[in-house]
Coordinates of C-alpha atoms in Angstrom, one line a residue:
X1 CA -70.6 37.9 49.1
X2 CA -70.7 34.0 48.5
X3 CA -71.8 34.6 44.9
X4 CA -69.2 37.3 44.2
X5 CA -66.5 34.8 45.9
X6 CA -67.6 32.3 43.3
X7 CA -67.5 34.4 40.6
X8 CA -64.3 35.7 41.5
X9 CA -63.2 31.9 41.8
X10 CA -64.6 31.3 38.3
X11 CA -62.8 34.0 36.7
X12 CA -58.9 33.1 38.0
X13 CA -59.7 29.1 37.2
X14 CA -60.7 30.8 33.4
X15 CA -57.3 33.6 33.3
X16 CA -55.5 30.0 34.4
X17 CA -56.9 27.7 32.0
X18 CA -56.0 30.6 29.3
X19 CA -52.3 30.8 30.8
X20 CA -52.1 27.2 30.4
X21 CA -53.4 27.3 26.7
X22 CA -50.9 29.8 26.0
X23 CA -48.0 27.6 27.4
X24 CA -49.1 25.0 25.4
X25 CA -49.3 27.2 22.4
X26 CA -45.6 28.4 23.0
X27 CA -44.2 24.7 23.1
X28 CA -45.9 24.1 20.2
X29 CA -44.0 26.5 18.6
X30 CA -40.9 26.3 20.4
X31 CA -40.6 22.6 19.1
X32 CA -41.8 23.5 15.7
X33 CA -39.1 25.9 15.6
X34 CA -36.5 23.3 17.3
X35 CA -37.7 20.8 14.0
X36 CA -37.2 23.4 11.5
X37 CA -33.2 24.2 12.8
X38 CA -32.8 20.5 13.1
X39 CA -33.6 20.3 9.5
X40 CA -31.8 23.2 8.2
X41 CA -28.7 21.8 10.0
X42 CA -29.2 18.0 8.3
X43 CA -29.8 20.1 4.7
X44 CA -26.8 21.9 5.7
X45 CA -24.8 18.9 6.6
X46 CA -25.7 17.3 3.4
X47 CA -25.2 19.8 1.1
X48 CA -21.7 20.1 2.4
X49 CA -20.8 16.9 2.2
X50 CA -21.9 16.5 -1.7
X51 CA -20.1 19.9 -2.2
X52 CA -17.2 18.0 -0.2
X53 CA -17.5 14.8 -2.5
X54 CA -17.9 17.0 -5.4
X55 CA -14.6 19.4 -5.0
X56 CA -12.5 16.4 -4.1
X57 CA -13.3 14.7 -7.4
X58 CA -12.5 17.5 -9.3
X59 CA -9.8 18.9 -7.4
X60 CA -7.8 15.9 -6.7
X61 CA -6.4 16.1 -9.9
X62 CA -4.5 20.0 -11.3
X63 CA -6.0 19.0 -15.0
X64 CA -9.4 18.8 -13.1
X65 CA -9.1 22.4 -11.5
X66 CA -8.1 23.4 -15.1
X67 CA -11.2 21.7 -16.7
X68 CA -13.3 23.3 -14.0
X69 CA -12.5 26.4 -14.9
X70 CA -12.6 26.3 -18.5
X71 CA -16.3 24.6 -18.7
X72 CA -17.8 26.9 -15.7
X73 CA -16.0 30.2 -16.1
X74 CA -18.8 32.3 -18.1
X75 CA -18.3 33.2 -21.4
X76 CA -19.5 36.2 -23.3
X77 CA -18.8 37.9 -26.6
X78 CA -15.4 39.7 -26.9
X79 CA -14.2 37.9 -23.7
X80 CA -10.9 36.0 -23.8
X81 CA -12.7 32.4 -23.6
X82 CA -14.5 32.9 -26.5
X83 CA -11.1 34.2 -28.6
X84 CA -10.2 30.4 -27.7
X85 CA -13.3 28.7 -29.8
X86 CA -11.1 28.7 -33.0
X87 CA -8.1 27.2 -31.7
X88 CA -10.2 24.2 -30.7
X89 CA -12.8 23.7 -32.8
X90 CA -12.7 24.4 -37.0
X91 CA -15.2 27.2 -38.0
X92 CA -18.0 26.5 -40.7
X93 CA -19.3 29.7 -42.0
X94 CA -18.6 32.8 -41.2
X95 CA -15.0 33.1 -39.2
X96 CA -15.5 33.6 -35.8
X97 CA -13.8 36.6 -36.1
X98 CA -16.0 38.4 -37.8
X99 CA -18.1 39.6 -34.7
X100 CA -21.6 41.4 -34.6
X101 CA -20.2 44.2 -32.8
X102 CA -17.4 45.0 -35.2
X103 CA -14.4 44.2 -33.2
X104 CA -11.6 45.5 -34.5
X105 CA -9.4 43.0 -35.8
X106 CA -5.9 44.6 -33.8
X107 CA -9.0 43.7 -30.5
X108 CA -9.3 40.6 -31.4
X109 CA -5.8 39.9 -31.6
X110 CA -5.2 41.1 -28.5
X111 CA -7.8 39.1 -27.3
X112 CA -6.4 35.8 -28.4
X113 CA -3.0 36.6 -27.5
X114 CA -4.6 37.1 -23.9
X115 CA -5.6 33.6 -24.4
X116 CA -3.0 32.0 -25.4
X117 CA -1.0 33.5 -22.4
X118 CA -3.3 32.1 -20.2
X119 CA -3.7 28.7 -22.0
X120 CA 0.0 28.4 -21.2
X121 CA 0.4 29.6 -18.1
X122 CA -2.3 27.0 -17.3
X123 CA -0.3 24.5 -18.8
X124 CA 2.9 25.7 -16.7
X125 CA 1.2 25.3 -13.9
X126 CA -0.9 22.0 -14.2
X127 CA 3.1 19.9 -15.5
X128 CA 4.5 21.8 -12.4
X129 CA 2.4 20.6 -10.3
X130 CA 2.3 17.1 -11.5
X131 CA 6.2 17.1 -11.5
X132 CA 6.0 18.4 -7.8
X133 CA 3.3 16.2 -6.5
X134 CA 5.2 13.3 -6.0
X135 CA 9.1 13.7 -5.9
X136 CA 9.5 10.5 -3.8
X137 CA 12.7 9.2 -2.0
X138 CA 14.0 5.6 -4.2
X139 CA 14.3 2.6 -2.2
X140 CA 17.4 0.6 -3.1
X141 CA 17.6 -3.1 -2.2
X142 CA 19.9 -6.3 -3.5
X143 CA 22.9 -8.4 -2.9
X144 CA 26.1 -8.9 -3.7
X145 CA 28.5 -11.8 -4.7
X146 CA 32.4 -10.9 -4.7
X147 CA 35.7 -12.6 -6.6
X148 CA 39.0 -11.7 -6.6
X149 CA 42.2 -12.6 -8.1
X150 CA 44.5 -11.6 -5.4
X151 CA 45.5 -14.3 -3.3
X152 CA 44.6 -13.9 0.8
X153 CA 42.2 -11.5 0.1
X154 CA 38.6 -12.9 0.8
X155 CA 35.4 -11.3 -0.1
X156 CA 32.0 -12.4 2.2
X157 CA 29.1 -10.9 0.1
X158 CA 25.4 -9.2 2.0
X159 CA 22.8 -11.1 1.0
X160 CA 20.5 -8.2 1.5
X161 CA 21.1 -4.6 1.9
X162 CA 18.6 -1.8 1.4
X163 CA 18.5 1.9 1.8
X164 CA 16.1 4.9 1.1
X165 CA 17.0 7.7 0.6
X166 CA 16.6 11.0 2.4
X167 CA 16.5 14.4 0.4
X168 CA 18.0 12.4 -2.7
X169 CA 20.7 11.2 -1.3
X170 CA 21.8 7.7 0.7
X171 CA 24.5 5.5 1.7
X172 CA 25.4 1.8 2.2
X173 CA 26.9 1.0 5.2
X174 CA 27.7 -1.0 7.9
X175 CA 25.2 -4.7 8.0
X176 CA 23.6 -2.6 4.6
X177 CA 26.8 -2.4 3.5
X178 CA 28.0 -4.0 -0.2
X179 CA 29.8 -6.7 1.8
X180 CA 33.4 -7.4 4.0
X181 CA 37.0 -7.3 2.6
X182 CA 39.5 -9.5 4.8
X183 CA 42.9 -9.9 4.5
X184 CA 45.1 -12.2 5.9
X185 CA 48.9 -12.0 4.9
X186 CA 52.3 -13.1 6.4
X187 CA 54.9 -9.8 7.2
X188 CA 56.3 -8.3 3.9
X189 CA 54.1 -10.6 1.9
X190 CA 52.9 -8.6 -1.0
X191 CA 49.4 -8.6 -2.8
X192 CA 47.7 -7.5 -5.9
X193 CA 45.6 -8.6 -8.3
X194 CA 41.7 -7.5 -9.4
X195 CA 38.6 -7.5 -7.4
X196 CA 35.4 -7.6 -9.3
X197 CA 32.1 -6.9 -7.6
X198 CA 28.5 -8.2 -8.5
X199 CA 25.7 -6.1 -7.7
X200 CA 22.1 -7.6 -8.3
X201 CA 19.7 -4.7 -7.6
X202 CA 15.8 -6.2 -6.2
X203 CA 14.1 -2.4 -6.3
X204 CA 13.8 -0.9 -8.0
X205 CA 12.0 -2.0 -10.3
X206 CA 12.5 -2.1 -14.1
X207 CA 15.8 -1.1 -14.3
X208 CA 16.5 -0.2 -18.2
X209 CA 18.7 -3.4 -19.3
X210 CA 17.7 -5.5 -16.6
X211 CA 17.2 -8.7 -16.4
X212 CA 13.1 -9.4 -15.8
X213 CA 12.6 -8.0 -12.4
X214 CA 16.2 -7.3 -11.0
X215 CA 19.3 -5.9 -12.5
X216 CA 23.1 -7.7 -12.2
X217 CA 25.9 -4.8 -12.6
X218 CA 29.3 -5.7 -12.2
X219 CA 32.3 -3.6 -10.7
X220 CA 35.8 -3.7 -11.0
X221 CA 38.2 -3.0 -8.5
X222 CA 42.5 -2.8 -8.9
X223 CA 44.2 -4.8 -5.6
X224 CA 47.5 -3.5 -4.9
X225 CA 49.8 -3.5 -1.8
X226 CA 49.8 -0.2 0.5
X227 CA 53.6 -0.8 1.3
X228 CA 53.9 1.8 3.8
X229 CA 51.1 0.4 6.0
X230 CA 51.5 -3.0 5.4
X231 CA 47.7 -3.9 4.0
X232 CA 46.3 -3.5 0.5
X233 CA 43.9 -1.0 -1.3
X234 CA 41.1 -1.7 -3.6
X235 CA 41.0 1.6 -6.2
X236 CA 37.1 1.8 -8.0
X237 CA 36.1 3.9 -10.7
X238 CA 34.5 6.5 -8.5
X239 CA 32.3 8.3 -11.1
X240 CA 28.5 7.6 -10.4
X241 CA 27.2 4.6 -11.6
X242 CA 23.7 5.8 -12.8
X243 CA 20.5 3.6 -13.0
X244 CA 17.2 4.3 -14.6
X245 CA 14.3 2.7 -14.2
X246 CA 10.5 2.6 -14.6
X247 CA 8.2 0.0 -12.9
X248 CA 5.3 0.9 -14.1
X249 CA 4.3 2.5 -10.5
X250 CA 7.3 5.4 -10.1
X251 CA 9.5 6.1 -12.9
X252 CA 13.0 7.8 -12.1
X253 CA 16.8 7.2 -11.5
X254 CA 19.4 6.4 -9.1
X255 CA 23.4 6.7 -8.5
X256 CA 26.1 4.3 -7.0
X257 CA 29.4 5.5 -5.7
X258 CA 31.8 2.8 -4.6
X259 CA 34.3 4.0 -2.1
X260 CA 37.8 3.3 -2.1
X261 CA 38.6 0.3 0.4
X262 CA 41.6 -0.2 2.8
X263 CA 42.2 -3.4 4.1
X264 CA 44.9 -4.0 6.8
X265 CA 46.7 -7.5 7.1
X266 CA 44.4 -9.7 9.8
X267 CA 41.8 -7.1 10.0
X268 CA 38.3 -6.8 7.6
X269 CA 36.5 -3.7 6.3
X270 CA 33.1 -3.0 4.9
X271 CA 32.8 -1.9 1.3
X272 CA 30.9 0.6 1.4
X273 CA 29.0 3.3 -1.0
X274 CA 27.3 6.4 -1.6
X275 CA 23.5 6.4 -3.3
X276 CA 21.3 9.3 -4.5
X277 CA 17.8 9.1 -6.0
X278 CA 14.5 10.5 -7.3
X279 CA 11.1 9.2 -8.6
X280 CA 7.7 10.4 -9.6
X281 CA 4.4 8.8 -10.5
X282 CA 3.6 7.2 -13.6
X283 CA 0.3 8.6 -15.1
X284 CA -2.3 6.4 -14.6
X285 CA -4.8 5.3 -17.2
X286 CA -7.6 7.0 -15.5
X287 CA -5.7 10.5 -15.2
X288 CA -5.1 9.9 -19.2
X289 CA -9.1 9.0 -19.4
X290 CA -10.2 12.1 -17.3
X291 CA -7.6 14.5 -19.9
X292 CA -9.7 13.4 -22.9
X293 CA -13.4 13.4 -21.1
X294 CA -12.5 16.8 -20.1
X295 CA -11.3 17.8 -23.7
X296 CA -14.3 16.3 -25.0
X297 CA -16.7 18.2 -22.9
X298 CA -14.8 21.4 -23.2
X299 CA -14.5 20.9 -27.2
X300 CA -18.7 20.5 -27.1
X301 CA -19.6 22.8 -24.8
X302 CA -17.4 25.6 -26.9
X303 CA -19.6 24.4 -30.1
X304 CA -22.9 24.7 -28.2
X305 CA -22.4 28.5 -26.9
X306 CA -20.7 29.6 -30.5
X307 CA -23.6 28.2 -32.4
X308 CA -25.8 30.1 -30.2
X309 CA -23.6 33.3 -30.4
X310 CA -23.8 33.3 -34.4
X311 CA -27.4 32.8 -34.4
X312 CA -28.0 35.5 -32.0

């Protein structure tokens, strides 16, 4: 009985050793398994982020999707890419034309009529988006200075006004106002005379006819006495005064419309205005270097597949 005990004994400490191996085993695996996801997820992680870094330098940029396309879109015989090989690059030899399979000529017309739609619809799209990329608001900023030639009717300029505007349109007003118009006459005195107005515009930038960085126009205004409620009125030309300018940054234009003014007798008034604007980037020399790399390479690769094509 003591031997068979023993045996017995013998037998469980073996089964649990082998349970214990197993355990082991399993962990083993179990870890090797956690390592492998780990590194799939890290290949993963990278791969997306170069796909990430990739897509956002060709995609920042509508003439890069259009590049994109062109150089990675597949081209085969027949297809409407390869109707575009003679418009970019001049045959030698045999006319492109004159296809293996014996196109008909009315097909390949088709064909590069297809083409040429799509060439300009791509166009269409690439300038309207460029156009509608950047539509910005215009800052306008400056001062004015103020003289007049009626008599007790004073002037007191703003040293600096600004305003931006909102949906294309502004307004100058109150302490971004043009400036303050007081008057200060005896009873039944009577007062006319002319008001001119000097506007020296600090942004934008590069207005056409300025003067280095800033732009000086000046505004003249009739004085004459508003009988009936004892003060006087300044009359402006209230068509738009229209600006455009380039800065090398934003290019665009803006308006000025100087209200009419009405200035009681020991009171002041601001002179106010009404502003509208738009602007839109100025390509930049890199956009400009990225159009003719991606010509270039478009232009080359073209060559490459239609020398292989004719040889074939």
């Amino acid at each position: 009985m003591a031997a068979h005990r023993r045996e017995t004994l013998a037998h469980r400490r073996e089964t649990l050793a082998h349970r214990r191996e197993t355990l082991a085993h399993r962990r083993e695996t179990l870890a090797h398994r956690h390592e492998m996801a780990a590194h799939r997820g890290a290949k993963a992680d990278h791969e997306g982020a170069v796909n990430a870094n990739w897509f956002a330098s060709i995609f920042w940029n509508p003439l890069g999707i259009a590049t994109f396309l062109l150089l990675h879109v597949p081209i085969r015989k027949g297809s409407s890419a390869s109707a575009l090989g003679p418009l970019l690059i001049k045959p030698s030899g045999r006319s492109i034309f004159e296809a293996k399979e014996g196109v008909s000529m009315k097909s390949q017309r088709a064909t590069l009529l297809k083409s040429l739609s799509i060439a300009i619809a791509l166009v269409g799209v690439i300038v309207l988006a460029q156009g509608q990329a950047r539509a910005d608001e215009v800052t306008i900023s400056g001062s004015t200075t103020g003289a007049t030639s009626a008599p007790f009717l004073n002037f007191a300029g703003n040293s600096q006004f600004t305003n931006t505007t909102f949906l294309g349109v502004g307004a100058l007003s109150g302490v971004n106002s043009l400036g303050t118009l007081s008057l200060s006459t005896a009873p039944g005195q009577l007062v006319d005379g002319l008001f001119n107005l000097g506007i020296t515009f600090t942004s934008p930038g590069g207005i056409n006819g300025g003067q280095g960085a800033s732009y000086t126009a000046i505004v003249t205004g009739s004085v004459s006495p508003n009988i009936d409620q004892g003060g006087v009125r300044i009359d402006f030309d209230n068509n738009p005064l229209l600006f455009t300018f380039n800065d090398g940054t934003n290019a665009g234009s803006f308006s000025l419309t100087i209200a009419d003014v009405f200035v009681e007798s020991g009171r002041t008034a601001f002179l106010t205005a009404g502003t509208t604007g738009q602007q839109t980037a100025v390509p930049e020399p890199a956009t400009l270097l990225l159009i003719g790399t991606g010509l270039t390479g478009l232009a080359a690769k073209l060559r490459k597949r239609r020398r292989k094509n004719l040889g074939e």
